[in-house]
XYZ file of C-alpha atoms in Angstrom:
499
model
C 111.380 109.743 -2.310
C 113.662 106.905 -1.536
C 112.319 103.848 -1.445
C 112.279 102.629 1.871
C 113.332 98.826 2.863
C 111.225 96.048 4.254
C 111.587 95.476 7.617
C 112.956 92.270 8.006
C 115.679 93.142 5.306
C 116.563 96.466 7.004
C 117.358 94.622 10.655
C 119.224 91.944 8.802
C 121.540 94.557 6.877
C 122.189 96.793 9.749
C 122.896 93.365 12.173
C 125.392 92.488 9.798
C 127.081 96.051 10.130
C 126.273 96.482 13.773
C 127.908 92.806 14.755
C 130.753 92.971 12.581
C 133.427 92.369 14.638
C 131.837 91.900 17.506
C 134.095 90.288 20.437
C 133.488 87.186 21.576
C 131.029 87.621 24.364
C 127.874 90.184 23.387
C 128.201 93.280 24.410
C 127.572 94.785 28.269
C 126.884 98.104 26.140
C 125.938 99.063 23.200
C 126.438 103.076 22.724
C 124.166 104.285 19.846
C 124.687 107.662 18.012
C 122.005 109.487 16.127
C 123.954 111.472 12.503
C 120.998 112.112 10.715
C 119.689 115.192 9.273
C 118.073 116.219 12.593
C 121.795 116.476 14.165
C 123.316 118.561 11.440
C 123.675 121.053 14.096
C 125.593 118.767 16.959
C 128.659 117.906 14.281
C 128.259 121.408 12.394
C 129.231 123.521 15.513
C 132.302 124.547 16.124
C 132.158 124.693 19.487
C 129.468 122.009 19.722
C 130.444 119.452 23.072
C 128.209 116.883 21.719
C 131.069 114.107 21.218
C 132.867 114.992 24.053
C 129.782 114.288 26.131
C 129.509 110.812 24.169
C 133.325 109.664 24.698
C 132.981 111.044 28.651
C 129.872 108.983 28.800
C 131.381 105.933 27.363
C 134.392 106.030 29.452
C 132.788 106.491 33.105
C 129.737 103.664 31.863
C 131.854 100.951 31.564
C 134.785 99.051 33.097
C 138.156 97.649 32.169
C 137.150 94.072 30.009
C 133.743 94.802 29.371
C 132.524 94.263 26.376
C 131.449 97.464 23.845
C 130.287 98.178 20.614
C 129.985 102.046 19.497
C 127.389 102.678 16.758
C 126.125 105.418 14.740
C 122.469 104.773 13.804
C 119.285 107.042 11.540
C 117.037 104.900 9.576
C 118.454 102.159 7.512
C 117.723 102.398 3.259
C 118.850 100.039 0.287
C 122.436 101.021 0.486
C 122.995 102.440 3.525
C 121.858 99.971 6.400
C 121.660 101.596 9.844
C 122.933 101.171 12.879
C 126.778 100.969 11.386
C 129.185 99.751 13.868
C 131.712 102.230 14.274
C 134.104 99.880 17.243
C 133.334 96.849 18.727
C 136.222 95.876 21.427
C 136.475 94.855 25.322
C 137.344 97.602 27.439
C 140.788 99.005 28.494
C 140.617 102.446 29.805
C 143.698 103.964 27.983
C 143.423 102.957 24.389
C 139.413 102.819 24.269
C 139.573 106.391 25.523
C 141.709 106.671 22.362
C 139.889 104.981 20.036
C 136.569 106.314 20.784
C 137.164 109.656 20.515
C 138.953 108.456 16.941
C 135.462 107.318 16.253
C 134.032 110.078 16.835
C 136.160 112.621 15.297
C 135.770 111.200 11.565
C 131.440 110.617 12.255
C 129.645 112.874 10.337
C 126.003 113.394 9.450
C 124.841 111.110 7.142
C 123.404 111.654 4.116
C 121.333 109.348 1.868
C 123.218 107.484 -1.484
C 123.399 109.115 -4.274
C 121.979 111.972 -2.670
C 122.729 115.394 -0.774
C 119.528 115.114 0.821
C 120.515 114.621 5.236
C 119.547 110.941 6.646
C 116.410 110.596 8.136
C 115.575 108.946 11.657
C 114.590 105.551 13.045
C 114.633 105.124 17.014
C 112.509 101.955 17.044
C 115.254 100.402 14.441
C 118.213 101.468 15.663
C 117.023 100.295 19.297
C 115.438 96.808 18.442
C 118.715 96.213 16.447
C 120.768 96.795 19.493
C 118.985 94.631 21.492
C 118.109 91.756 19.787
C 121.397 91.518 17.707
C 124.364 93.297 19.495
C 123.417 91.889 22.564
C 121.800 88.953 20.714
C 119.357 88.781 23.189
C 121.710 88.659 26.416
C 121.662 91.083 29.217
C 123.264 94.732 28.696
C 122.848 98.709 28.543
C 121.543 100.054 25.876
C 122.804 103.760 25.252
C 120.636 106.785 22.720
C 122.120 109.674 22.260
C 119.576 111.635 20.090
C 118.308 114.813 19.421
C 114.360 113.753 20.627
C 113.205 113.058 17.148
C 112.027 110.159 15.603
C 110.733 110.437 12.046
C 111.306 107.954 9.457
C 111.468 109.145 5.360
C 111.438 112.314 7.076
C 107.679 111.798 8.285
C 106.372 114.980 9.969
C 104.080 112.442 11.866
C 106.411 112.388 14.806
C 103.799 112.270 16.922
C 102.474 107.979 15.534
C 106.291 107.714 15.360
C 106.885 108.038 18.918
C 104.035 105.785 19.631
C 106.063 103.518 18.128
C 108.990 104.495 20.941
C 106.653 104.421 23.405
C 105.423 100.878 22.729
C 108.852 99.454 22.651
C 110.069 100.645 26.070
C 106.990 100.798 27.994
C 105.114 97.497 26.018
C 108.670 95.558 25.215
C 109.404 92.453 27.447
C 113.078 92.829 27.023
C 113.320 96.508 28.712
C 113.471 95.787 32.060
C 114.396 99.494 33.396
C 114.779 102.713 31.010
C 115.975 106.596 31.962
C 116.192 109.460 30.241
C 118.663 112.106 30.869
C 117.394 115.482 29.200
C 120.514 117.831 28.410
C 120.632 121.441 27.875
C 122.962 121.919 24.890
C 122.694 124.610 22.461
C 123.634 124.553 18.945
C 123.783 126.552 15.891
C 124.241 124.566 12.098
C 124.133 125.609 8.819
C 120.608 124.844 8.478
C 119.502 123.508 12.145
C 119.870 124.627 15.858
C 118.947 122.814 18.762
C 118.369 123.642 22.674
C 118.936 119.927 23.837
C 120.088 116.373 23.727
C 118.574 113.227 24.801
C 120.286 110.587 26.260
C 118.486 107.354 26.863
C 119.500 104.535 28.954
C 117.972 101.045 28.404
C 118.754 97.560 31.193
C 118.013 94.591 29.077
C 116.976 92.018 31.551
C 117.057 91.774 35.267
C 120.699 91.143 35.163
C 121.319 94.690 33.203
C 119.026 96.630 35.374
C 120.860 95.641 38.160
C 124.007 96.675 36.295
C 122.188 100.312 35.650
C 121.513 100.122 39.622
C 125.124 99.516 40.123
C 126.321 102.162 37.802
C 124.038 104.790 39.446
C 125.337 103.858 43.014
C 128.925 104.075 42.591
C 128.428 107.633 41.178
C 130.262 107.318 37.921
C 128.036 108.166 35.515
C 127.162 111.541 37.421
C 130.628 113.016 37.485
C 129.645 113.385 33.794
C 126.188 114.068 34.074
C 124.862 116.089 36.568
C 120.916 116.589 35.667
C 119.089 114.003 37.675
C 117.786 110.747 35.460
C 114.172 110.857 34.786
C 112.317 107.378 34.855
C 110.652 106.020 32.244
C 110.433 102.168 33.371
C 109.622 100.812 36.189
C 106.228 102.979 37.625
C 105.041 100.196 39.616
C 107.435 99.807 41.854
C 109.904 101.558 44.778
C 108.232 104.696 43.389
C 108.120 106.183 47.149
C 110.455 105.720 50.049
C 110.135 105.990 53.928
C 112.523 107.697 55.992
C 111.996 107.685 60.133
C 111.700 110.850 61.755
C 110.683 110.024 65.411
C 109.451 107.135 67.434
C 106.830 107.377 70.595
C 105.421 104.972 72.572
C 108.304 102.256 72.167
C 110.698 102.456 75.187
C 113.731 100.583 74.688
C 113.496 101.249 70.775
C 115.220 103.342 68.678
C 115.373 103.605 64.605
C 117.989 104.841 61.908
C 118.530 104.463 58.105
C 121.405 103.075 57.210
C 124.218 103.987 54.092
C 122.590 101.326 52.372
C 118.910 102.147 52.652
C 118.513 99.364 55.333
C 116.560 100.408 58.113
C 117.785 99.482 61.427
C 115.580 99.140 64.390
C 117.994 98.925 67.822
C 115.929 96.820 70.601
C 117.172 96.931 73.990
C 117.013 93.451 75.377
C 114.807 94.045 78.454
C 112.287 95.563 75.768
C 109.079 94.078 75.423
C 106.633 96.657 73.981
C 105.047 94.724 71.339
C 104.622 97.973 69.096
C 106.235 101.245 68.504
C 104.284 104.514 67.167
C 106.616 105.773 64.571
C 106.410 108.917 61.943
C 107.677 108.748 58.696
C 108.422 110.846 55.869
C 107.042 109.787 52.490
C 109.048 110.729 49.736
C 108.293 110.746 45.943
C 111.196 109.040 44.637
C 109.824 108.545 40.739
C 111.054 111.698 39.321
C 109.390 113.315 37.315
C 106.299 112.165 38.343
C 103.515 114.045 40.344
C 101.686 111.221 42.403
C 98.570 113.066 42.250
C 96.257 110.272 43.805
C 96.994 106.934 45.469
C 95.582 105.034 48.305
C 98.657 103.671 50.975
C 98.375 100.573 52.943
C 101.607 99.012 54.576
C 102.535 95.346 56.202
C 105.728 94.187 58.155
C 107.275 90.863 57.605
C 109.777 90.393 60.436
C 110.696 87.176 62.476
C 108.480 85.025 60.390
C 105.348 87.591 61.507
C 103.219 89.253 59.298
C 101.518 92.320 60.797
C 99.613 95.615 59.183
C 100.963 98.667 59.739
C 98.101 100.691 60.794
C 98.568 104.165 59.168
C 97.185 107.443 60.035
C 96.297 108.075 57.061
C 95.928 106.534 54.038
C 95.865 109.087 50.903
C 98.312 110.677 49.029
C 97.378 113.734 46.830
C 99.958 115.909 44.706
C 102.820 114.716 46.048
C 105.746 116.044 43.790
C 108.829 114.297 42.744
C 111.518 114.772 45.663
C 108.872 116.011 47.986
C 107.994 114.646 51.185
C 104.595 113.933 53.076
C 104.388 112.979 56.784
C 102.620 109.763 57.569
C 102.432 108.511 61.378
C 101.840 104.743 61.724
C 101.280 102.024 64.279
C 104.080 99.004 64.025
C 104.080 95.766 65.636
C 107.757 94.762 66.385
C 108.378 90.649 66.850
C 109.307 91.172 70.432
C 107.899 87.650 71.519
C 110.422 85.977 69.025
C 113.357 87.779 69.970
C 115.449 85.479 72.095
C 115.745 85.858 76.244
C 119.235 86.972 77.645
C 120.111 83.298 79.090
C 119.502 81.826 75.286
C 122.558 80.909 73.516
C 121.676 83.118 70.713
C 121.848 85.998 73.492
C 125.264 84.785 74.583
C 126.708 84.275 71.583
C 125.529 87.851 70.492
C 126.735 89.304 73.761
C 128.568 92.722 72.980
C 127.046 92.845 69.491
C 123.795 92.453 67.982
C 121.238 89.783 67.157
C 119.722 90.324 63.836
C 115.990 89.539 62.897
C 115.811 90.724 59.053
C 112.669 92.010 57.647
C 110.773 94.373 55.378
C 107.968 96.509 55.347
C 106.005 96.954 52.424
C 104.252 99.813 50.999
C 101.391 99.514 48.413
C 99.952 102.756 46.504
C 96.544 101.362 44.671
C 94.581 103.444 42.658
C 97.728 105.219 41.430
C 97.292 108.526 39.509
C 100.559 110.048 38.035
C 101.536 112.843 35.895
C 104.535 114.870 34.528
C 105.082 117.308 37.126
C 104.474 120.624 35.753
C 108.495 122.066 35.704
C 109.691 119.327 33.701
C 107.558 119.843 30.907
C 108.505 123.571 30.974
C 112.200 121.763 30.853
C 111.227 119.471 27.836
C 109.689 122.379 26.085
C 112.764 124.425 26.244
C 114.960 121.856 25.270
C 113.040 120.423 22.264
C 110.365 123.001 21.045
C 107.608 121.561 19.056
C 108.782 117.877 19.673
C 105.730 115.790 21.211
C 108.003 113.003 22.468
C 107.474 113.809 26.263
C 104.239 111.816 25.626
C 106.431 108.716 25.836
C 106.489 110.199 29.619
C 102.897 109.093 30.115
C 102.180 106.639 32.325
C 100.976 103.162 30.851
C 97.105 103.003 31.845
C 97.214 99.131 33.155
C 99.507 101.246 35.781
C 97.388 102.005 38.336
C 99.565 100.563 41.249
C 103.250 100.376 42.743
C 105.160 98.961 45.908
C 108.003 100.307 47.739
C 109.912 97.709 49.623
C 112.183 98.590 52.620
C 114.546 96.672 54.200
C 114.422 96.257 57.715
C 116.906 94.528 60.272
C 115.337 94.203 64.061
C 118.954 94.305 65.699
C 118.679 93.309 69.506
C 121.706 94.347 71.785
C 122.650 92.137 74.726
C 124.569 92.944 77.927
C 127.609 90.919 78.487
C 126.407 89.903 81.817
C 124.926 86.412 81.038
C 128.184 85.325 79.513
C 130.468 86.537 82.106
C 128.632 84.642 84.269
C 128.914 81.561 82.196
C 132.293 82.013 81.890
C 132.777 82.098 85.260
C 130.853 79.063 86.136
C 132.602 77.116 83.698
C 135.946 78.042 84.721
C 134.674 76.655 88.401
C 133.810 73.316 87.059
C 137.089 73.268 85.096
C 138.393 74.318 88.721
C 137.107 71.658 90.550
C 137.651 69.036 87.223
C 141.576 70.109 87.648
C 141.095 69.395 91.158
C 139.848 65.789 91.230
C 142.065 64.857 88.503
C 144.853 66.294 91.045
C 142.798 64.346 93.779
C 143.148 61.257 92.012
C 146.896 61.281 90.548
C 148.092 61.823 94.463
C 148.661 58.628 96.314
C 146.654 58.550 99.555
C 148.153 56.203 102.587
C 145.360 53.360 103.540
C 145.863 51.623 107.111
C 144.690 47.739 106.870
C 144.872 45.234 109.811
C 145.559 41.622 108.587
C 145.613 39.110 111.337
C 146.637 41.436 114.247
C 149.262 42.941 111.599
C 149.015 46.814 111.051
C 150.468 47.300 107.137
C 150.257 50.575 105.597
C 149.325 50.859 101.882
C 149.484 53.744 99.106
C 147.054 53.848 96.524
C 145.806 56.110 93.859
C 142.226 57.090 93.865
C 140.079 54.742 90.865
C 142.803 51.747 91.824
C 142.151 48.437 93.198
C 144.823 46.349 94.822
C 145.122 42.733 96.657
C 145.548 42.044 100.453
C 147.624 38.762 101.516
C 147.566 37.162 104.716
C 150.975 35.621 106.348
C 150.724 32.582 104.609
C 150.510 34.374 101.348
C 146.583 33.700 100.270
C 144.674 36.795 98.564
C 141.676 37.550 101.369
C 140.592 40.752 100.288
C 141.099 43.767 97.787
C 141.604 47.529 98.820
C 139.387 49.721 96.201
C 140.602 53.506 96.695
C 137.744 55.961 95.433
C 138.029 60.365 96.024
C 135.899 59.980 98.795
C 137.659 57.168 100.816
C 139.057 53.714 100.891
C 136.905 50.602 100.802
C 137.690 46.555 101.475
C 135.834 44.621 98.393
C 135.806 40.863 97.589
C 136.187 39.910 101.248
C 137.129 36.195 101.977
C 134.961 34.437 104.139
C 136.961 34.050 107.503
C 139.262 36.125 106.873
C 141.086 38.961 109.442
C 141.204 42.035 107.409
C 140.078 45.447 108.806
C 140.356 49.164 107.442
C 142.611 51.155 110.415
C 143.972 49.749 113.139
């Protein structure tokens, strides 16, 4: 037997191989690809489509100038340190195309030195190496494409070996979000043959999982791989979802589901019900998990309110992934906070919508799941004998998810109020123009000043001096919008307004 490496000396050999030149910035994905013994088959086959599944993969996962390394991994011995970086570049569609199917062309299955006897298999190492060195502990995707089995020194105990999986993904801090993609793919070697292929995804960090999400929403990935992705981390969360099939009771209300999984609820603006009766459909979203048990209880958070939803029922039993379940509920709806059609929120949102975000939440306690019975039909086909599905099994500290949906209370005002805002300011700006007109006109003033009848012109806010015949101020005309009026009168004097 060969002797096998110490731990700490095996991750430090195959960093130095899996980093070597590495680009500046750690890697947004780290592609790993199993050539030990196990995949004699996958290179041996003439017609085998195993590495063009790996360079398609590659090419719709990432995006021009992200950083990638491409590794081939088994199980690391004195001599042979594993994974072995096979490129390590930033992305540019045409020549990465190029250069990883280059790659792959000239990998072949490994065998270990000095020796015709076929590599064996390490998942934990080849995993743990990615993520704590290519990455170096950053956020990224983690790719495994393997045959399903993990079985260092060629240990038949797969079975503890996979425990070993298992405790990474589901137990490992870094993982933030795994899938599995199970692939039929049949091949014939000289000395193996295989139904399937495994291909693992792994999000390092929040930032990579929302990557993954990202990757998953614009579709890329399944041009290449059609077979839906089953879930291996998170279970305890957004493991259901609730679509609206029909509201009652709520006049004036009306729901739909957006493209973006927002749920819109369309208030008319004379509504006041304070709650709508609404049915839902809940859907098992965590394939490829039966829900077999859970207890549901719900909440709204909407306009700085927090209200139960009152359910109709509150148990879920053998509800299968993609399946659906009606469930009838009771909602408030923050009518009281929405703002009245004279408000200047209301005017300003005349012709459109004022928007109260929200959510509801969904809690499932006392969770019981379970592979659902036709994918571990699918799993036996594909790898006979192979107990890996166990990494499948829920962790038991599990017991409980939440599904959170977004919610936006959109309230649609008439354009009413503002046209008659509009109107009454253009008045006052009517009747402004006007006394600004008013007051540039001169107006004619009549005075009488010692039996004399003088006629004066004046502009309205103006204030001008009277003389008697001998030339001595006695009074001052002050000429307003509303009239003309004799100020600063001198005592004695003979000054009159008219005639």
């Amino acid at each position: 037997m060969t002797r096998r490496l110490p731990r700490t000396a095996r991750l430090a050999a195959s960093a130095a191989l899996l980093c070597a030149g590495a680009p500046a910035l750690a890697g947004s994905h780290v592609f790993l690809v199993q050539n030990s013994g196990w995949m004699e088959p996958f290179y041996t086959d003439p017609v085998s489509p195993f590495k063009p599944l790996v360079a398609e993969i590659v090419m719709a996962a990432t995006r021009p100038g992200e950083p990638m390394v491409l590794a081939a991994f088994n199980q690391g011995v004195p001599g042979a340190p594993s994974p072995r970086a096979l490129l390590s570049l930033k992305v540019d569609p045409v020549p990465t195309r190029r250069q990883v199917v280059g790659a792959l062309a000239a990998l072949e299955v490994a065998r270990k030195p000095g020796s015709t006897a076929l590599a064996d298999t390490d998942l934990n190492e080849a995993v743990g190496s990615a993520i704590g060195t290519a990455l170096g502990g950053k956020p990224g995707l983690v790719w495994l494409f393997t045959n399903n089995r993990n079985s260092p020194n060629n240990d038949q105990a797969t079975a503890l070996r996979n425990r070993d999986f298992y405790q990474l993904i589901h137990r490992g801090g870094a993982i933030s979000k795994a899938l599995a993609f199970p692939l039929q793919m049949p091949v014939q070697g000289a000395q193996y043959r295989a139904n399937g292929l495994m291909v693992y995804v792994f999000a390092v960090g929040a930032q990579g999982a929302r990557e993954l999400d990202a990757l998953l929403a614009s579709g890329r990935l399944q041009q290449v791989i059609t077979e839906p992705a089953a879930r291996l981390k998170p279970l305890d969360r957004d493991t259901v979802r609730l679509v609206p099939r029909k509201v009652s009771d709520g006049p004036g209300v009306a729901f739909s589901m957006a493209p973006n999984g927002v749920l819109h609820a369309d208030v008319d603006a004379e509504a006041r019900t304070p709650s709508a009766r609404i049915e839902w459909n809940l859907e098992n979203t965590m394939y490829p998990y039966t829900i077999v048990s859970a207890t549901l209880g719900a909440r709204s958070v909407l306009g700085g309110e927090n209200h139960p939803i009152e359910l109709a029922g509150t148990q879920v039993s053998k509800l299968a992934p993609g399946k659906s379940a009606p469930l009838a509920s009771k909602m408030q709806l923050p009518v009281g906070q929405l703002p009245g059609k004279w408000s200047m929120q209301a005017v300003t949102s005349a012709g459109s919508a004022y928007v109260v975000p929200g959510r509801i939440e969904l809690q499932l306690s006392g969770q019981r799941l379970e592979l659902s019975h036709a994918f571990r039909q699918r799993m036996a086909t594909l790898f006979p004998g192979d107990p890996l599905p166990d990494i499948f099994t829920p962790p038991a500290q599990i017991d409980g998810s939440t599904a959170v949906l977004r919610i936006e209370v959109r309230v649609h005002y008439g354009v009413g109020p503002l046209v008659a805002l509009i109107g009454a300011a253009l008045a006052l700006l009517g009747a402004a123009a006007a006394a600004v007109l008013a007051m540039a006109r001169p107006r004619k003033a009549f005075v009488t000043v010692e039996d004399e009848l003088r006629t004066m012109h004046a502009r309205a806010g103006t204030t001008q001096p009277i003389y008697d015949k001998a030339g001595n101020k006695v009074a001052q005309l002050k000429t307003t919008l509303f009239g003309h009026q004799l100020i600063d009168l001198r005592e004695g004097a003979q000054v009159q307004l008219g005639r």
